CSV table of C-alpha atoms and ligand atoms in Angstrom, one decimal:
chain,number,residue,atom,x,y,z
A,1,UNK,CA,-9.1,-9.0,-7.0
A,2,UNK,CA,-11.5,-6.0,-7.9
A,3,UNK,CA,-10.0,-3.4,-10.0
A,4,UNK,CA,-10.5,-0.5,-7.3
A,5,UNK,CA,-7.6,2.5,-6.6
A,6,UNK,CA,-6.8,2.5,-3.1
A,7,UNK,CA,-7.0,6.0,-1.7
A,8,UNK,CA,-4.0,7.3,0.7
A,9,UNK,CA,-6.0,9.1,3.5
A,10,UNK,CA,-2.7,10.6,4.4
A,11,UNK,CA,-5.1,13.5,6.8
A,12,UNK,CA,-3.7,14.0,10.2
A,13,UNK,CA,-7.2,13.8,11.7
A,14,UNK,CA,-10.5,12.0,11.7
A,15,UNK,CA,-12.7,15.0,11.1
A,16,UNK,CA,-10.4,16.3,8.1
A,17,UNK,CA,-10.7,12.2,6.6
A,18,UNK,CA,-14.4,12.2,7.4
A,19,UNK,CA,-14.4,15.8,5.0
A,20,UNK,CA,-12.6,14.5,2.5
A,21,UNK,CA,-14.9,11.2,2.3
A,22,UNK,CA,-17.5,13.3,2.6
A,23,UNK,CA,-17.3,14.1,-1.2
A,24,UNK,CA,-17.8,10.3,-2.1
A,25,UNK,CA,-21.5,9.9,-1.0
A,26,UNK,CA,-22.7,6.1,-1.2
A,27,UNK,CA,-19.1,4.6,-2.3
A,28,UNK,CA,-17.7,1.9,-0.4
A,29,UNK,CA,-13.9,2.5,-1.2
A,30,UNK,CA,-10.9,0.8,-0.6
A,31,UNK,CA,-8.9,3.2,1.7
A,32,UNK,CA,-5.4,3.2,3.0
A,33,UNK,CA,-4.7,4.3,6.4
A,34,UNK,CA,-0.9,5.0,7.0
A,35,UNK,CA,1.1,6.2,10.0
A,36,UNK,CA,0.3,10.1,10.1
A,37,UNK,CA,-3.5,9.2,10.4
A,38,UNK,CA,-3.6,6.1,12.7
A,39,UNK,CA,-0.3,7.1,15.4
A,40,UNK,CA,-2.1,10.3,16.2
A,41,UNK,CA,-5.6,9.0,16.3
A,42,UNK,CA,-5.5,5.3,17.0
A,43,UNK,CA,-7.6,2.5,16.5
A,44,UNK,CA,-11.0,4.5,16.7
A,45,UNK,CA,-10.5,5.5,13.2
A,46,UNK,CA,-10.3,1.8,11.7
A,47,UNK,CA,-13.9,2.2,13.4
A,48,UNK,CA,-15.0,5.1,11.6
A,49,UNK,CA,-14.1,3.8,8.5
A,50,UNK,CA,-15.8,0.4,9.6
A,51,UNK,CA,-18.7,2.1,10.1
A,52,UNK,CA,-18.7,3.5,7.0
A,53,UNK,CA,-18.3,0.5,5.4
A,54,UNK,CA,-15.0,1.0,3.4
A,55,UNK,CA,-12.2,-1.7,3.2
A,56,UNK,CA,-8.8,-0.5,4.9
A,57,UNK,CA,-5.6,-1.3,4.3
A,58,UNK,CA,-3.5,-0.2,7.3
A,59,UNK,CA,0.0,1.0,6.3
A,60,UNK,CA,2.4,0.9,9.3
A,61,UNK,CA,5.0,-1.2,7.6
A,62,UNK,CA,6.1,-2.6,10.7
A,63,UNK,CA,9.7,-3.5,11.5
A,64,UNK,CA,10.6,-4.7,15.0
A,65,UNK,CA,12.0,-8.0,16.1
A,66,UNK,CA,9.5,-11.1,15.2
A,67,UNK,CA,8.1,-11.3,18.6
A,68,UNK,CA,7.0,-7.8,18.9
A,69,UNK,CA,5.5,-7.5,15.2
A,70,UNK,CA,3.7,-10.8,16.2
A,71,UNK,CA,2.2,-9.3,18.8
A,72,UNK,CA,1.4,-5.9,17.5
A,73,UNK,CA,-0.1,-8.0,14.3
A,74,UNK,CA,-2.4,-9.9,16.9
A,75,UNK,CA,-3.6,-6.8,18.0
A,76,UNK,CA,-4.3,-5.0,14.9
A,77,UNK,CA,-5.4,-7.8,12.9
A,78,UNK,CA,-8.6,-7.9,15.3
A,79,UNK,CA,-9.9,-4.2,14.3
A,80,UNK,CA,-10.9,-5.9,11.2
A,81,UNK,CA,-8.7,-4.5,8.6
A,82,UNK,CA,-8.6,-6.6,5.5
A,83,UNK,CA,-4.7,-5.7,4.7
A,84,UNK,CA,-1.8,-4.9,6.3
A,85,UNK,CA,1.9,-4.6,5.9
A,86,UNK,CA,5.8,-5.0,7.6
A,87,UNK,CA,9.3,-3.7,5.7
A,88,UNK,CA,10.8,-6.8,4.5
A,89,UNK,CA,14.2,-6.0,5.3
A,90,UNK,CA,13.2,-7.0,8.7
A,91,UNK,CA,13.9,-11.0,7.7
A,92,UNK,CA,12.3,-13.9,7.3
A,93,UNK,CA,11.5,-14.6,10.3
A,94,UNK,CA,10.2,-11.2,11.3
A,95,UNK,CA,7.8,-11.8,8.4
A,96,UNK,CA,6.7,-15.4,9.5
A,97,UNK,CA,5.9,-14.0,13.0
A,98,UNK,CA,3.6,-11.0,11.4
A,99,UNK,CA,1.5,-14.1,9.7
A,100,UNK,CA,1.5,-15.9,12.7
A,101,UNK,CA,0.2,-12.8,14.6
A,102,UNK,CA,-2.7,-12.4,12.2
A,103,UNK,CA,-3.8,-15.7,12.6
A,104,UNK,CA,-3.9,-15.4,16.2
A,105,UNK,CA,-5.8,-11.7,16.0
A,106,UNK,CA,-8.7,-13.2,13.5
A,107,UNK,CA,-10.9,-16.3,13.7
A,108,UNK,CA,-10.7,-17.9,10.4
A,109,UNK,CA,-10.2,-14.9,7.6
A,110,UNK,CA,-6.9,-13.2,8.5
A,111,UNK,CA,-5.8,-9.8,6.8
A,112,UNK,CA,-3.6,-9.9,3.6
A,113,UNK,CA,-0.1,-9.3,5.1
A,114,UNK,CA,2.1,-7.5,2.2
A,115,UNK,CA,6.1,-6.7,2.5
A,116,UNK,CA,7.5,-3.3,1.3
A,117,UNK,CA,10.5,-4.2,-0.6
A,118,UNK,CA,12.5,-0.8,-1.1
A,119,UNK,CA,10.4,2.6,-0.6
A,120,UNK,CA,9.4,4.2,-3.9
A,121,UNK,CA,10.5,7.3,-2.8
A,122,UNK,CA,14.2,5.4,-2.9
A,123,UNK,CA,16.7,5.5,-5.9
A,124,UNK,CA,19.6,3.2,-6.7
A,125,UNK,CA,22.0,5.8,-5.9
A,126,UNK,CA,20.3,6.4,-2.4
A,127,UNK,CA,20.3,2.5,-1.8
A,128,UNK,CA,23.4,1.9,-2.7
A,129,UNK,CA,25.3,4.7,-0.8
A,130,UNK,CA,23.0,4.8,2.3
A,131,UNK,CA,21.8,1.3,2.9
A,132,UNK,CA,25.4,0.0,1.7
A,133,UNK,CA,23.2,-2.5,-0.5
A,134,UNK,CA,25.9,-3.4,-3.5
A,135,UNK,CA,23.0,-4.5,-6.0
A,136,UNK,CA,20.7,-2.8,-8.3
A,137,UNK,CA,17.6,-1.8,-6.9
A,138,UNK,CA,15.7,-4.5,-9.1
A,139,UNK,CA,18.0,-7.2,-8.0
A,140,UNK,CA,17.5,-5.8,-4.5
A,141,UNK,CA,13.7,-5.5,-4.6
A,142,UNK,CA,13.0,-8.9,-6.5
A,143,UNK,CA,15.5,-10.7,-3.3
A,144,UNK,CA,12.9,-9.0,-0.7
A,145,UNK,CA,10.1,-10.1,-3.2
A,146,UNK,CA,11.1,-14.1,-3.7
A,147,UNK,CA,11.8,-13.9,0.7
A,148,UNK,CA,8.6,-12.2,1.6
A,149,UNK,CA,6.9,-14.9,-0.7
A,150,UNK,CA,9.1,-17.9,1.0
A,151,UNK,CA,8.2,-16.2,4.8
A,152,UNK,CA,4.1,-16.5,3.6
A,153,UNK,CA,3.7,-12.5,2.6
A,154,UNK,CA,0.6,-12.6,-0.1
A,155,UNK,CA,2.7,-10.1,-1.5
A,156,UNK,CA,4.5,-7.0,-1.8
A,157,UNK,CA,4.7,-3.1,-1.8
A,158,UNK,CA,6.7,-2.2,-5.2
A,159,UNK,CA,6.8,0.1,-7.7
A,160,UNK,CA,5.1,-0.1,-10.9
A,161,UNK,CA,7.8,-0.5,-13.0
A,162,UNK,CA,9.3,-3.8,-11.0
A,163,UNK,CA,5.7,-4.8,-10.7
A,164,UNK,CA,6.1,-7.7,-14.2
A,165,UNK,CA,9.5,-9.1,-12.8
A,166,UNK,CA,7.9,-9.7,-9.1
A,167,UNK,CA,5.4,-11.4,-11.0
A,168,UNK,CA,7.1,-13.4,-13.1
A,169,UNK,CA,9.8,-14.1,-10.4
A,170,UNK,CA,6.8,-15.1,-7.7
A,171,UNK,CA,4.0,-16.3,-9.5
A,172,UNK,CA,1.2,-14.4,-10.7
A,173,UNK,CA,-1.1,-14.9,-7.8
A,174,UNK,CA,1.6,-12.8,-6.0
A,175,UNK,CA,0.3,-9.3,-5.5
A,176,UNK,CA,2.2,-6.3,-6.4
A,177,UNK,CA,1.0,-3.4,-4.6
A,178,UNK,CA,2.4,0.0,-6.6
A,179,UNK,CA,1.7,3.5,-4.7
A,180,UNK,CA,3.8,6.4,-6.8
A,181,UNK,CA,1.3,6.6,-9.2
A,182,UNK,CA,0.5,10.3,-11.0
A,183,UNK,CA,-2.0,11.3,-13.4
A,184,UNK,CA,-0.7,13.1,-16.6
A,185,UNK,CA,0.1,16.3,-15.3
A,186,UNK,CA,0.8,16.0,-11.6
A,187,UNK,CA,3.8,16.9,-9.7
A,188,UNK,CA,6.3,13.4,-8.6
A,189,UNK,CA,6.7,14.8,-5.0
A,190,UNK,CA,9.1,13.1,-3.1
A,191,UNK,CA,8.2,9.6,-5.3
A,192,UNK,CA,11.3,9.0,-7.9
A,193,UNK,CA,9.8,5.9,-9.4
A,194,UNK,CA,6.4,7.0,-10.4
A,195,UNK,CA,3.9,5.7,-13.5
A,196,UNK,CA,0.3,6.5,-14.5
A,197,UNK,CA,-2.7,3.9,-13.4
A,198,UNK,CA,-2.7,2.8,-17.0
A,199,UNK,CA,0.9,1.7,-17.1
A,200,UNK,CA,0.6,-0.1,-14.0
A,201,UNK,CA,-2.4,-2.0,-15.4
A,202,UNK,CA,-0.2,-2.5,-18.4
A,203,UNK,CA,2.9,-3.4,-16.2
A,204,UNK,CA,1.4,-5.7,-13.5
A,205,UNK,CA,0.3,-3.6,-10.8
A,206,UNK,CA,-2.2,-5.9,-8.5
A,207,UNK,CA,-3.8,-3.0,-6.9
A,208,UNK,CA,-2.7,1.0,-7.1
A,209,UNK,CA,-2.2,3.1,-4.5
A,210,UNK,CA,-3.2,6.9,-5.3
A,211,UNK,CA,-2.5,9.8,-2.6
A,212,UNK,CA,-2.3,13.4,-3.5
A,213,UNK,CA,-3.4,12.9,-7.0
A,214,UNK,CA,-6.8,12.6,-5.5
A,215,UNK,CA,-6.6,14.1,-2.0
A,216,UNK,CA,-4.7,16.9,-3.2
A,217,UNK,CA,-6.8,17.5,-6.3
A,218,UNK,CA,-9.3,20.7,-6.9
A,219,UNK,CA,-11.9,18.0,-7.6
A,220,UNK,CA,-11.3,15.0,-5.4
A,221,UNK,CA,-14.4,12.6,-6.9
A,222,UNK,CA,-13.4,13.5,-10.5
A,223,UNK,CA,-9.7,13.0,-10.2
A,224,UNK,CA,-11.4,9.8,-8.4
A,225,UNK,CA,-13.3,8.5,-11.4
A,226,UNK,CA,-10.6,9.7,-14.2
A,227,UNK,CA,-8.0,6.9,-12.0
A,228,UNK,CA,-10.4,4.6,-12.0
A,229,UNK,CA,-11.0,4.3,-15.7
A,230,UNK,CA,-7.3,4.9,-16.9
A,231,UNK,CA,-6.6,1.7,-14.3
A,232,UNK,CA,-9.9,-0.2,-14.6
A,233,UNK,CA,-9.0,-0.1,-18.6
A,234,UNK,CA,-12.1,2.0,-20.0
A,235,UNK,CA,-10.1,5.0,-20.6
A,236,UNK,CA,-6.9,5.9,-22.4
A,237,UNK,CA,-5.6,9.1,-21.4
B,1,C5P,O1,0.6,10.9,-2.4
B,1,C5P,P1,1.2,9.7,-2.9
B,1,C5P,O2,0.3,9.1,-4.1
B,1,C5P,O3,2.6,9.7,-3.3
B,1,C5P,O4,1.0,8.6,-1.7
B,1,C5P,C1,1.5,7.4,-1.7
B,1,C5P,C2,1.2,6.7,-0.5
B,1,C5P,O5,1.8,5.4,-0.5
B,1,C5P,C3,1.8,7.3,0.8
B,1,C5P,O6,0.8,7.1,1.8
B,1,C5P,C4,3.0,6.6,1.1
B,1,C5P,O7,3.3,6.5,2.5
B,1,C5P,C5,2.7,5.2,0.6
B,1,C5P,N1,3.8,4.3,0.2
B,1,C5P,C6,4.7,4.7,-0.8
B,1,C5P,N2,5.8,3.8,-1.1
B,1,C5P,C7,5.9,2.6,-0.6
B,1,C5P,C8,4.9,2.3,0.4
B,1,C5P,C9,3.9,3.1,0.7
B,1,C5P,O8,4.6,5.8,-1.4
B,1,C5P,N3,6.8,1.8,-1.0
């Protein structure tokens, strides 16, 4: 698995993404495209980024009824993107169909299909009282983790700091994909459960995913680069 941050393009439309790639000339990145970007634009922009030869990784955490996410995987999983996701607390099932979807959509190579286990804009408290979930949030996530591995998930959306248990719980082959990662001196947002690329190097992150620390940054490419050493292990602070 390269050691490359994947970028949120969380941009409402193609010509604002194409601006903001605009300032990486000649990198082939490793994008994510999530629900504001790809429900308001559709599937022309997994062809613009295509085109512009970047790996995608389409975030629509799907959550339907198994034959419906098979079918909408079918469909997706033949624009080409090379990973994709559903919320695991839509079963087992649910998360057998959404394999069995991408293997119908792709001859051979199908996309790596990852399960988000709780949000990491979600707390304990929040879990507990809203979803009525009586566990701790670890307990919670690692049961989604060691389910999504059992349904055939390659692995899982988590936070950086459950990250080492998945891993340990699921084999390190498992990934662990952490977004709510901030640089030094960046504001936590709406993310409560939030580390720095070189903890989640240090704590088992698979692969990062980085949004407004890079798209909302004065200097996009810079704040780029300064991720990519803190995760790629070339840089300490
Ligand atoms: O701007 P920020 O770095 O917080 O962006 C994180 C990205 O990761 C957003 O696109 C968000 O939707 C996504 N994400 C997340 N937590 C998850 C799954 C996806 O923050 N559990």
């Amino acid at each position: 698995m390269e050691r490359e941050p994947i970028i949120a393009l969380d941009f409402a439309t193609w010509e604002e993404t194409d601006q903001f790639l605009a300032l990486f000339p000649g990198e082939s990145l490793f994008v994510k495209v999530g629900m504001e970007l790809y429900l308001q634009n559709g599937p022309i922009i997994i062809e613009q980024l295509k085109k512009q030869n970047h790996r995608i990784f389409l975030d629509l955490k799907l959550h339907d009824i198994p034959h419906t996410v098979q079918k909408a995987m079918k469909g997706l999983a033949s624009l080409g993107v090379d990973m994709i996701n559903v919320h695991a607390a839509g079963g087992r099932r649910m998360m057998e169909a959404a394999r069995e979807g991408l293997e119908q959509g792709t001859n051979g190579k199908r996309p790596i299909l990852l399960a988000v286990t709780q949000l990491t804009s979600t707390s304990e408290e929040q879990m507990q009282n809203e979803q009525l979930i009586p566990v701790t949030l670890e307990e919670s996530v690692l049961h989604y983790a060691q389910t999504a591995k059992q349904s055939g998930s390659d692995g899982v959306v988590c936070s950086v700091h459950e990250a080492g248990r998945i891993k340990e719980a699921c084999g390190t082959d498992f990934l662990t994909v952490t977004p709510g990662i901030r640089l030094k001196d960046d504001a936590a947002h709406d993310q409560t459960r939030i580390a720095d690329p070189k903890q989640a190097r240090e704590l088992g992150s698979s692969l990062i995913v980085v949004g407004r620390s890079i798209t909302k940054s004065s200097q996009p490419l810079e704040s780029y680069q300064h991720v990519k050493q803190l995760w790629g292990g070339t840089q300490n602070a």
